[in-house]
């Protein structure tokens, strides 16, 4: 298989982007090459990470567009111009519409910081996810990598990893443990599976060959 061009979409610190960069450097993304980083706002630290690693980057700010449709079109156009084969949402917190998913069917994946179908869907992002998990008192949480479909956080699941919740956790300590023990591991693993051509979708479920 030839090179798989990966575009990573970010909105914040970009620790998941860093995990992907490190995995690529270690040769763990197979044919995958991170070729573009797109940030949904200027000044986020993820852009520094791209720059420090000589990865092309650009900012597509939601506030520069009239609505979700025109923003989504600009995003999909940029991805197409770049020739992206795989799009990774790595803490990308801006809403995009179905035209992006339709133009990249089964080629957009997302990392979510909980075990889907728990603590997911509209409003569940970043620390809010961990606040909800602690509020419920779950003893185990974790992370999920899934294929993105128009229904929020409902697409076919590629990988999941469970992480213990501690009695004295705060949203911040739980977030950190889930990142370290789950997100930074399963996101590069899922990207590798995609780049190796091992992911297929049957009846809305991922089959790993
Ligand atoms: C990560 O915990 C990611 O799972 C989460 O945002 C954080 C981004 O951190 N994503 C969502 O909540 C999506 N619903 P990062 O910028 O350091 O990778």
Tab-separated table of C-alpha atoms and ligand atoms in Angstrom:
chain	number	residue	atom	x	y	z
A	1	UNK	CA	0.000	0.000	0.000
A	2	UNK	CA	1.268	3.528	-0.826
A	3	UNK	CA	1.574	6.421	1.570
A	4	UNK	CA	-1.577	7.212	3.521
A	5	UNK	CA	-1.859	10.981	3.971
A	6	UNK	CA	-3.262	11.882	7.361
A	7	UNK	CA	-4.875	15.207	8.252
A	8	UNK	CA	-5.261	15.840	11.983
A	9	UNK	CA	-7.945	18.283	13.163
A	10	UNK	CA	-7.376	19.959	16.527
A	11	UNK	CA	-8.829	22.631	18.807
A	12	UNK	CA	-6.549	22.679	21.824
A	13	UNK	CA	-3.369	21.411	23.398
A	14	UNK	CA	-2.867	18.638	20.895
A	15	UNK	CA	-1.537	15.894	23.163
A	16	UNK	CA	-3.244	13.305	20.946
A	17	UNK	CA	-1.622	14.923	17.911
A	18	UNK	CA	1.706	14.580	19.759
A	19	UNK	CA	1.020	10.882	20.381
A	20	UNK	CA	0.495	10.460	16.625
A	21	UNK	CA	3.665	12.423	15.776
A	22	UNK	CA	5.684	10.293	18.226
A	23	UNK	CA	4.184	7.084	16.860
A	24	UNK	CA	5.038	8.098	13.291
A	25	UNK	CA	8.646	8.847	14.367
A	26	UNK	CA	8.882	5.396	15.925
A	27	UNK	CA	7.636	3.885	12.652
A	28	UNK	CA	4.378	2.783	14.268
A	29	UNK	CA	1.932	4.312	11.779
A	30	UNK	CA	2.851	1.940	8.961
A	31	UNK	CA	2.413	3.807	5.663
A	32	UNK	CA	0.761	6.736	7.452
A	33	UNK	CA	2.267	10.223	7.185
A	34	UNK	CA	0.828	13.214	9.032
A	35	UNK	CA	0.679	15.732	6.199
A	36	UNK	CA	-1.558	18.477	7.561
A	37	UNK	CA	-2.816	19.844	10.873
A	38	UNK	CA	-5.952	21.986	10.822
A	39	UNK	CA	-6.857	24.008	13.912
A	40	UNK	CA	-10.318	25.429	14.565
A	41	UNK	CA	-8.842	28.510	16.234
A	42	UNK	CA	-5.571	30.439	16.111
A	43	UNK	CA	-2.994	30.286	18.871
A	44	UNK	CA	-3.688	26.763	20.124
A	45	UNK	CA	-0.649	24.809	21.302
A	46	UNK	CA	-1.336	22.012	18.808
A	47	UNK	CA	-0.154	24.419	16.072
A	48	UNK	CA	3.211	24.759	17.856
A	49	UNK	CA	3.527	20.996	17.879
A	50	UNK	CA	2.942	20.921	14.103
A	51	UNK	CA	5.498	23.679	13.556
A	52	UNK	CA	8.094	22.021	15.811
A	53	UNK	CA	7.782	18.875	13.723
A	54	UNK	CA	7.768	20.521	10.270
A	55	UNK	CA	4.168	19.550	9.572
A	56	UNK	CA	2.100	21.901	7.399
A	57	UNK	CA	-0.727	23.543	9.297
A	58	UNK	CA	-3.547	26.011	8.836
A	59	UNK	CA	-6.304	27.625	10.859
A	60	UNK	CA	-9.947	27.382	9.817
A	61	UNK	CA	-11.799	29.437	12.394
A	62	UNK	CA	-15.534	28.890	12.741
A	63	UNK	CA	-16.103	32.587	13.428
A	64	UNK	CA	-14.836	33.457	9.924
A	65	UNK	CA	-17.794	31.607	8.333
A	66	UNK	CA	-21.523	32.373	8.226
A	67	UNK	CA	-22.659	28.984	9.382
A	68	UNK	CA	-21.905	25.301	9.864
A	69	UNK	CA	-22.526	24.539	6.161
A	70	UNK	CA	-20.057	27.063	4.762
A	71	UNK	CA	-17.505	26.122	7.430
A	72	UNK	CA	-17.901	22.427	6.608
A	73	UNK	CA	-17.517	23.091	2.877
A	74	UNK	CA	-14.287	25.040	3.440
A	75	UNK	CA	-12.972	22.264	5.655
A	76	UNK	CA	-13.829	19.491	3.182
A	77	UNK	CA	-12.320	21.547	0.308
A	78	UNK	CA	-9.088	22.005	2.279
A	79	UNK	CA	-8.908	18.290	3.073
A	80	UNK	CA	-9.510	17.367	-0.564
A	81	UNK	CA	-6.928	19.869	-1.843
A	82	UNK	CA	-4.433	18.301	0.521
A	83	UNK	CA	-5.293	14.821	-0.770
A	84	UNK	CA	-6.080	13.528	2.705
A	85	UNK	CA	-6.730	9.775	2.820
A	86	UNK	CA	-7.540	9.727	6.535
A	87	UNK	CA	-8.913	12.507	8.725
A	88	UNK	CA	-8.331	12.263	12.477
A	89	UNK	CA	-10.398	14.354	14.872
A	90	UNK	CA	-8.008	14.703	17.820
A	91	UNK	CA	-9.809	16.942	20.268
A	92	UNK	CA	-11.546	18.835	17.452
A	93	UNK	CA	-14.442	20.555	19.175
A	94	UNK	CA	-16.136	22.423	16.327
A	95	UNK	CA	-19.382	21.052	14.895
A	96	UNK	CA	-19.220	20.043	11.222
A	97	UNK	CA	-22.039	18.744	9.072
A	98	UNK	CA	-22.703	15.651	6.961
A	99	UNK	CA	-21.100	17.021	3.774
A	100	UNK	CA	-17.674	16.388	5.331
A	101	UNK	CA	-18.607	12.804	6.263
A	102	UNK	CA	-20.159	12.204	2.839
A	103	UNK	CA	-17.014	13.375	1.054
A	104	UNK	CA	-14.820	11.186	3.313
A	105	UNK	CA	-16.958	8.100	3.953
A	106	UNK	CA	-15.435	5.780	6.574
A	107	UNK	CA	-12.280	7.877	6.416
A	108	UNK	CA	-12.829	10.147	9.420
A	109	UNK	CA	-12.040	8.858	12.904
A	110	UNK	CA	-12.514	10.469	16.304
A	111	UNK	CA	-11.087	9.925	19.780
A	112	UNK	CA	-13.642	10.240	22.581
A	113	UNK	CA	-12.578	10.260	26.248
A	114	UNK	CA	-15.140	7.724	27.555
A	115	UNK	CA	-16.378	4.217	26.824
A	116	UNK	CA	-19.073	4.882	24.200
A	117	UNK	CA	-22.100	4.605	24.512
A	118	UNK	CA	-21.510	6.097	27.984
A	119	UNK	CA	-20.968	9.833	28.400
A	120	UNK	CA	-21.117	10.752	24.737
A	121	UNK	CA	-23.201	12.783	22.313
A	122	UNK	CA	-24.006	16.460	22.267
A	123	UNK	CA	-22.347	18.478	25.042
A	124	UNK	CA	-19.989	15.679	26.082
A	125	UNK	CA	-16.543	16.971	25.272
A	126	UNK	CA	-13.310	17.611	27.139
A	127	UNK	CA	-13.614	17.883	30.921
A	128	UNK	CA	-17.448	17.728	30.781
A	129	UNK	CA	-17.153	14.021	29.939
A	130	UNK	CA	-15.099	13.321	33.074
A	131	UNK	CA	-17.355	15.504	35.250
A	132	UNK	CA	-20.322	13.389	34.126
A	133	UNK	CA	-18.482	10.125	34.788
A	134	UNK	CA	-17.543	11.238	38.333
A	135	UNK	CA	-21.082	12.534	38.941
A	136	UNK	CA	-22.447	9.083	38.053
A	137	UNK	CA	-19.838	7.338	40.203
A	138	UNK	CA	-18.666	4.865	37.569
A	139	UNK	CA	-15.716	2.760	38.679
A	140	UNK	CA	-14.326	2.339	35.156
A	141	UNK	CA	-14.157	4.794	32.284
A	142	UNK	CA	-11.797	4.954	29.333
A	143	UNK	CA	-11.531	6.016	25.717
A	144	UNK	CA	-13.007	5.059	22.356
A	145	UNK	CA	-11.794	5.521	18.791
A	146	UNK	CA	-14.643	5.350	16.303
A	147	UNK	CA	-15.497	6.128	12.718
A	148	UNK	CA	-17.373	9.404	12.405
A	149	UNK	CA	-20.893	9.364	10.950
A	150	UNK	CA	-23.489	12.162	10.939
A	151	UNK	CA	-24.908	11.068	14.306
A	152	UNK	CA	-22.664	12.466	17.056
A	153	UNK	CA	-20.396	9.813	18.686
A	154	UNK	CA	-22.520	6.988	17.242
A	155	UNK	CA	-20.318	5.647	14.434
A	156	UNK	CA	-18.736	2.182	14.320
A	157	UNK	CA	-16.245	1.574	17.172
A	158	UNK	CA	-12.668	0.696	16.192
A	159	UNK	CA	-10.913	0.370	19.577
A	160	UNK	CA	-11.715	0.942	23.240
A	161	UNK	CA	-9.617	0.822	26.389
A	162	UNK	CA	-10.855	0.842	29.975
A	163	UNK	CA	-9.223	2.868	32.761
A	164	UNK	CA	-9.965	2.632	36.508
A	165	UNK	CA	-11.616	5.585	38.216
A	166	UNK	CA	-10.157	6.426	41.664
A	167	UNK	CA	-12.308	7.498	44.583
A	168	UNK	CA	-10.505	10.822	44.975
A	169	UNK	CA	-10.385	11.667	41.247
A	170	UNK	CA	-11.149	15.163	40.012
A	171	UNK	CA	-12.179	15.702	36.368
A	172	UNK	CA	-8.580	16.791	35.741
A	173	UNK	CA	-6.897	13.747	37.313
A	174	UNK	CA	-9.297	11.377	35.551
A	175	UNK	CA	-8.728	13.141	32.219
A	176	UNK	CA	-4.954	12.826	32.651
A	177	UNK	CA	-5.102	9.101	33.505
A	178	UNK	CA	-7.429	8.366	30.571
A	179	UNK	CA	-5.145	10.261	28.196
A	180	UNK	CA	-1.995	8.515	29.421
A	181	UNK	CA	-3.395	4.998	29.760
A	182	UNK	CA	-5.883	4.940	26.891
A	183	UNK	CA	-6.114	7.819	24.374
A	184	UNK	CA	-2.427	8.158	23.531
A	185	UNK	CA	-2.261	4.387	22.962
A	186	UNK	CA	-5.436	3.493	21.090
A	187	UNK	CA	-5.465	6.498	18.748
A	188	UNK	CA	-2.103	5.653	17.108
A	189	UNK	CA	-3.109	1.954	17.139
A	190	UNK	CA	-6.346	2.714	15.283
A	191	UNK	CA	-4.526	4.919	12.767
A	192	UNK	CA	-2.071	2.082	12.159
A	193	UNK	CA	-4.935	-0.373	11.562
A	194	UNK	CA	-6.477	2.044	9.045
A	195	UNK	CA	-3.173	2.650	7.253
A	196	UNK	CA	-2.544	-1.096	7.061
A	197	UNK	CA	-5.936	-1.471	5.362
A	198	UNK	CA	-7.216	-3.709	8.152
A	199	UNK	CA	-10.459	-1.878	8.954
A	200	UNK	CA	-13.720	-2.704	7.228
A	201	UNK	CA	-17.266	-1.788	8.202
A	202	UNK	CA	-20.065	-4.350	8.046
A	203	UNK	CA	-23.565	-3.749	9.427
A	204	UNK	CA	-22.376	-0.613	11.206
A	205	UNK	CA	-19.651	-2.554	13.001
A	206	UNK	CA	-15.902	-2.441	12.484
A	207	UNK	CA	-14.252	-5.712	11.538
A	208	UNK	CA	-10.474	-5.786	12.019
A	209	UNK	CA	-8.815	-8.082	9.535
B	1	LIG	C1	-9.005	14.697	24.511
B	1	LIG	O1	-9.224	14.198	25.807
B	1	LIG	C2	-10.038	14.151	23.543
B	1	LIG	O2	-10.390	12.819	23.816
B	1	LIG	C3	-11.195	15.078	23.800
B	1	LIG	O3	-10.594	16.351	23.900
B	1	LIG	C4	-9.276	16.208	24.446
B	1	LIG	C5	-8.280	16.913	23.554
B	1	LIG	O4	-6.987	16.929	24.123
B	1	LIG	N1	-12.180	15.008	22.753
B	1	LIG	C6	-13.491	15.117	22.964
B	1	LIG	O5	-13.968	15.344	24.050
B	1	LIG	C7	-14.357	14.936	21.728
B	1	LIG	N2	-15.735	14.784	22.090
B	1	LIG	P1	-5.703	17.176	23.232
B	1	LIG	O6	-5.909	18.475	22.457
B	1	LIG	O7	-4.591	17.327	24.243
B	1	LIG	O8	-5.492	15.986	22.326
